[in-house]
Short mmCIF file of C-alpha atoms in Angstrom, two decimals:
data_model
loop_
_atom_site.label_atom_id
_atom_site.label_comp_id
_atom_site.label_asym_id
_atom_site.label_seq_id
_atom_site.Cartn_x
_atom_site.Cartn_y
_atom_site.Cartn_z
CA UNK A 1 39.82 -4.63 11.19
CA UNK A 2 42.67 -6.76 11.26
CA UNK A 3 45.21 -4.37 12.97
CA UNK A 4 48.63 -3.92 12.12
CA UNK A 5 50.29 -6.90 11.30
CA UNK A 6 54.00 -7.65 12.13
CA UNK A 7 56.09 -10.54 10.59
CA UNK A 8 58.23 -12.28 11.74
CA UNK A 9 57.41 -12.96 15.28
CA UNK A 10 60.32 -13.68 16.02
CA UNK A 11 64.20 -13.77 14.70
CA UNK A 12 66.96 -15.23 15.33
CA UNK A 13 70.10 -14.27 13.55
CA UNK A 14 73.71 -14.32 13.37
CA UNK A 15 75.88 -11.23 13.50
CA UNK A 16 76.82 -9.99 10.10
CA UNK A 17 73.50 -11.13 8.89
CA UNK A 18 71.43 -8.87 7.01
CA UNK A 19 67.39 -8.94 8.97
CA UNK A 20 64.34 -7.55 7.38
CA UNK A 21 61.22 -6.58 9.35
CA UNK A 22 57.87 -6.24 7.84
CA UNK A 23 54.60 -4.59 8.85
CA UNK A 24 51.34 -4.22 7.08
CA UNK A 25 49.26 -1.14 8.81
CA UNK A 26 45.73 -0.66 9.07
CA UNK A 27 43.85 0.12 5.70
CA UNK A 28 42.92 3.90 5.86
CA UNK A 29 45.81 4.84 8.09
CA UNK A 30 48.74 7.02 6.19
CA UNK A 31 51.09 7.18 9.02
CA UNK A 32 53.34 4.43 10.11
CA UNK A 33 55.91 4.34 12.68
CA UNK A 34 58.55 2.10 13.48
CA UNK A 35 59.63 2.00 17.09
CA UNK A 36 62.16 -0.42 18.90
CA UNK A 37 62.20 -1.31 22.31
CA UNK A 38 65.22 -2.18 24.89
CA UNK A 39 64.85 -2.37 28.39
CA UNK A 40 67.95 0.09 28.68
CA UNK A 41 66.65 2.80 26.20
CA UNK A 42 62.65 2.32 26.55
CA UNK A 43 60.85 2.77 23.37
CA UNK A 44 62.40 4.57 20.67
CA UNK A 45 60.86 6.42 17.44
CA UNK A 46 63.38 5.21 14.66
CA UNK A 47 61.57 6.29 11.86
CA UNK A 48 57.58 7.52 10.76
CA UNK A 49 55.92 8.23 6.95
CA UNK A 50 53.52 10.08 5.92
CA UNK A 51 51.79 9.06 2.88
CA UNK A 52 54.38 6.87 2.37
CA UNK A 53 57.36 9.72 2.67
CA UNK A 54 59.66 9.28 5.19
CA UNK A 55 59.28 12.42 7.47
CA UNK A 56 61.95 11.85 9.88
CA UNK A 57 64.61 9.42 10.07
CA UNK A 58 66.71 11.02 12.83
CA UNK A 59 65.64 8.09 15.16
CA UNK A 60 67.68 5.65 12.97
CA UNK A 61 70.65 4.59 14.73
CA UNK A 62 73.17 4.36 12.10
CA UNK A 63 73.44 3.34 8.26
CA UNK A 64 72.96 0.03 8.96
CA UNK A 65 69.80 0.79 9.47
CA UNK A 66 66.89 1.33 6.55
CA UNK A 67 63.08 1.69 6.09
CA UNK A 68 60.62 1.57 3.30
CA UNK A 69 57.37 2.07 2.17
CA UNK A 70 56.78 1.40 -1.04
CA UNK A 71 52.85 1.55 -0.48
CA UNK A 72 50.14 2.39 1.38
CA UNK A 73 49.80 -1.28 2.79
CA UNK A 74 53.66 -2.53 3.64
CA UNK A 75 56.57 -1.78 4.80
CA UNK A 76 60.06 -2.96 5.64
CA UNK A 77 62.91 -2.42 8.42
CA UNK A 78 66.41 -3.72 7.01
CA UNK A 79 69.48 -3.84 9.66
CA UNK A 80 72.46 -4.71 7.22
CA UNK A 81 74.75 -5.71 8.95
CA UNK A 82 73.00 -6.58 12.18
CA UNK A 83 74.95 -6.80 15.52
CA UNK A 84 74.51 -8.04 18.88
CA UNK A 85 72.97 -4.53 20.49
CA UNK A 86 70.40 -4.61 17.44
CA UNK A 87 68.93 -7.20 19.78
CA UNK A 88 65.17 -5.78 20.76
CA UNK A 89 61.60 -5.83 20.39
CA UNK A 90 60.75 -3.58 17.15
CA UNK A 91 57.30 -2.59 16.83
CA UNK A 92 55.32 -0.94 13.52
CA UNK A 93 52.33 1.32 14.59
CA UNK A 94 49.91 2.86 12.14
CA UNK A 95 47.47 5.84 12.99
CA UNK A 96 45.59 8.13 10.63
CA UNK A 97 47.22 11.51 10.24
CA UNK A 98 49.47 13.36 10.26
CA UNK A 99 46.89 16.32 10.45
CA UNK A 100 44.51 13.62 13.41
CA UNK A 101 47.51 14.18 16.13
CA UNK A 102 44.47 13.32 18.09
CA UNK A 103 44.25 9.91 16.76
CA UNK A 104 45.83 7.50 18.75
CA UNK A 105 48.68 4.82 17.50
CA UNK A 106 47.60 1.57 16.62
CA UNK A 107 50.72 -1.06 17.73
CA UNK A 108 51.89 -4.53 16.10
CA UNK A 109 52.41 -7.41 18.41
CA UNK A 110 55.91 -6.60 17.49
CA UNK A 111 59.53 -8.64 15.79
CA UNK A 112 61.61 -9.77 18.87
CA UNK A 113 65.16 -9.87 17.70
CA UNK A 114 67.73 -11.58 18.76
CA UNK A 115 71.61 -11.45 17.12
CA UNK A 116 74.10 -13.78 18.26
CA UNK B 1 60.40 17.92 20.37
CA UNK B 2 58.65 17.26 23.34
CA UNK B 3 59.73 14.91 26.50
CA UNK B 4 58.04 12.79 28.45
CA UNK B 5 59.49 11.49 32.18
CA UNK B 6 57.72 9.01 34.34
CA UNK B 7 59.96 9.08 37.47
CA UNK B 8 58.91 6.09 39.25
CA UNK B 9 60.57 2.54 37.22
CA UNK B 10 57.88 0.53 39.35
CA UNK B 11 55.03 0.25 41.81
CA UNK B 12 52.99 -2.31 43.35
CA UNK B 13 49.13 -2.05 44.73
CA UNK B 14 46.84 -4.84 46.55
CA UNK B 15 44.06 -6.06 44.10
CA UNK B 16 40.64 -3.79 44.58
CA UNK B 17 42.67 -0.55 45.85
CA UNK B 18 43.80 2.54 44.01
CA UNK B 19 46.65 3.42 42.59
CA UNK B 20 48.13 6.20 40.73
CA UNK B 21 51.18 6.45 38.08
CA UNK B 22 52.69 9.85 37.60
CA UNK B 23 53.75 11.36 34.23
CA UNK B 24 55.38 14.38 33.71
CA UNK B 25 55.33 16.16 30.20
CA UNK B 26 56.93 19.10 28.37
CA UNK B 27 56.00 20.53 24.90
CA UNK B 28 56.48 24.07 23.16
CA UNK B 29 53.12 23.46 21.35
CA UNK B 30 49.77 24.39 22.21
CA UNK B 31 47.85 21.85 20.77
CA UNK B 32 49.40 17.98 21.60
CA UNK B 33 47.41 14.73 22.93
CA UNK B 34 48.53 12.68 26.12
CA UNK B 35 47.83 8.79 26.12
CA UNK B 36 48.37 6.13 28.64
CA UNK B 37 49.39 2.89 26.89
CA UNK B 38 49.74 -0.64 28.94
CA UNK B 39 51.99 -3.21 27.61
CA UNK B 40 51.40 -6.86 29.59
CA UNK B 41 53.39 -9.51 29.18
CA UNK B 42 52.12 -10.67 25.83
CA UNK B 43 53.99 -7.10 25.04
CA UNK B 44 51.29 -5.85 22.88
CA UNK B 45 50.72 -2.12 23.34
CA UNK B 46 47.26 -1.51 24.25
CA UNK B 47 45.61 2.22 24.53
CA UNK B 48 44.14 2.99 27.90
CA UNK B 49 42.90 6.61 28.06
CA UNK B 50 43.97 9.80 25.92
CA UNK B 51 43.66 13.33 26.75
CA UNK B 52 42.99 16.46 24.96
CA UNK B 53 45.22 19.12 25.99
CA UNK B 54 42.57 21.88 25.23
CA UNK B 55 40.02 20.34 27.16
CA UNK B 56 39.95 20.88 31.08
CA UNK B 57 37.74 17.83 32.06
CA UNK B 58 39.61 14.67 33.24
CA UNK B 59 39.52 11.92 30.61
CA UNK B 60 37.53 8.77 32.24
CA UNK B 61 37.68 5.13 30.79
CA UNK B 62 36.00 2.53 33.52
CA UNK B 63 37.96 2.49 36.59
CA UNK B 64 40.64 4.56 34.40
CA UNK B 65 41.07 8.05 35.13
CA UNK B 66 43.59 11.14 34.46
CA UNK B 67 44.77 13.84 36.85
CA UNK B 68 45.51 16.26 33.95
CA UNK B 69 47.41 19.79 35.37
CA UNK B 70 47.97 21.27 32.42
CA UNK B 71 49.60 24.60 34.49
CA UNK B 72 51.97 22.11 35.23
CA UNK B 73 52.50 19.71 33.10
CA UNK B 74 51.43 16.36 34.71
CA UNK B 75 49.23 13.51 33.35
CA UNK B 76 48.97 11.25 35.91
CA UNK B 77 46.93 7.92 35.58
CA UNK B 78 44.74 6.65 38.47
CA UNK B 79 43.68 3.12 38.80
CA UNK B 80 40.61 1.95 40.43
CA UNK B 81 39.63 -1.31 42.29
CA UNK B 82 43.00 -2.72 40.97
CA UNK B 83 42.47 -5.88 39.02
CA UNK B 84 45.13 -8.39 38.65
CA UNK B 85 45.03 -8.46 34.97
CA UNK B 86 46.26 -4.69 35.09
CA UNK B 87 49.61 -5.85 35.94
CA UNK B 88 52.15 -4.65 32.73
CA UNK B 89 54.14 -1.91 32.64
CA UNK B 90 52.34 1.73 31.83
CA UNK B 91 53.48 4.27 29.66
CA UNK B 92 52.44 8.07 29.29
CA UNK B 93 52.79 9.54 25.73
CA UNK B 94 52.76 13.23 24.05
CA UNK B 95 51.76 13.92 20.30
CA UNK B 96 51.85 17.37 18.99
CA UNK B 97 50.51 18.65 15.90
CA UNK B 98 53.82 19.88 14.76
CA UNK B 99 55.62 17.08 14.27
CA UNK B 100 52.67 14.14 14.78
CA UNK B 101 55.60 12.02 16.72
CA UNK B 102 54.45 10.00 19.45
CA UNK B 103 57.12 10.47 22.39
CA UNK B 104 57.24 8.13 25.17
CA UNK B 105 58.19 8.04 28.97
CA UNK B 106 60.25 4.92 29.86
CA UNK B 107 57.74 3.08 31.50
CA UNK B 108 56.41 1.84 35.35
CA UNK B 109 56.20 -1.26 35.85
CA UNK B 110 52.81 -2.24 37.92
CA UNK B 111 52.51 -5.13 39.71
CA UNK B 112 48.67 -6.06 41.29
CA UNK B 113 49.17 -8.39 44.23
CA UNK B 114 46.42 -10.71 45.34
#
């Protein structure tokens, strides 16, 4: 089991740049979650799927702001335009579900962004 | 939706005592799941205990333990014979079966002295 994997590591970006996070979840597991993390705001849901359908999005701070999953195995968190304040520690987590609420989530080592 | 609050931002303990973090939960549902995740430095979340809400018995994991009041809605997460590599911060979750969402508390930060 290789857990969820999170590229890149790290990013460094300019403001006005567009930024794309990616995350490949643990085979077998059809939910995936995308959190980000601030010392101000603690860890916040942005976005989860089920079976690859986004279920809620309500996390999502504004429209610059987009997820996909276009499979089982990958998926992608765009900020287009990024700003400053986009600056935080995003993490993907993957669990099996959504019906195994008992399962628990399985976390990336995270994408620690950084906008200039 | 459900909320979790964890009251206390930090807390410190002398290595090989006890220590205990306090969680406070709140949920319509009748059927969720309480976790304790640590995050050390390295920032990698890392599960430490989970907790059936139906079940009355205190979840146990090594020196890891719950004070589960389900009455009133407290999760708290006791530490024993504090270790130095426990220092990271601690955070209590909720997951319901309604929406599957994994809320979290903002975090305490525990620090193990020598």
């Amino acid at each position: 089991d290789a857990g969820v994997i999170q590229s890149p590591r790290h990013e460094v970006t300019e403001m006005g740049q567009e930024v794309t996070l990616r995350c490949k979840p643990i085979s077998g597991h059809n939910s995936l979650f995308w959190y980000r993390q601030t010392m101000m705001r603690g860890l916040e849901l942005l976005i989860y799927f089920n079976n690859n359908v986004p279920i809620d999005d309500s996390g999502m701070p504004e429209d610059r702001f987009s997820a996909k999953m276009p499979n089982a195995s990958f998926s992608t968190l765009k900020i287009q335009p990024s700003e400053p304040r986009d600056s935080a520690v995003y993490f993907c987590a993957s669990t099996r579900g959504p019906r195994n609420y008992n399962s628990p989530l399985h976390f990336g080592n995270g994408t620690r962004l950084t906008v200039t | 939706a459900q909320t979790v609050t964890q009251s206390q931002p930090e807390m410190s303990v002398q290595e090989a005592e006890t220590v205990t973090l306090s969680c406070t939960y709140d949920t319509s549902e009748s059927n969720y799941y309480l976790f304790w995740y640590k995050q050390p430095p390295s920032r990698q979340m890392i599960l430490v205990i989970r907790q059936e809400a139906y079940k009355q018995q205190n979840a146990t994991e090594n020196r890891f333990s719950v004070n589960f009041q389900k009455a009133a809605k407290s999760f708290s997460l006791k530490i024993s014979d504090s270790q130095l590599g426990d220092t990271a911060m601690y955070f209590c979750a909720c997951r319901t079966g309604a929406n599957s969402k994994l809320t979290f508390g903002k975090g305490i930060t525990l620090s193990v002295r020598p």
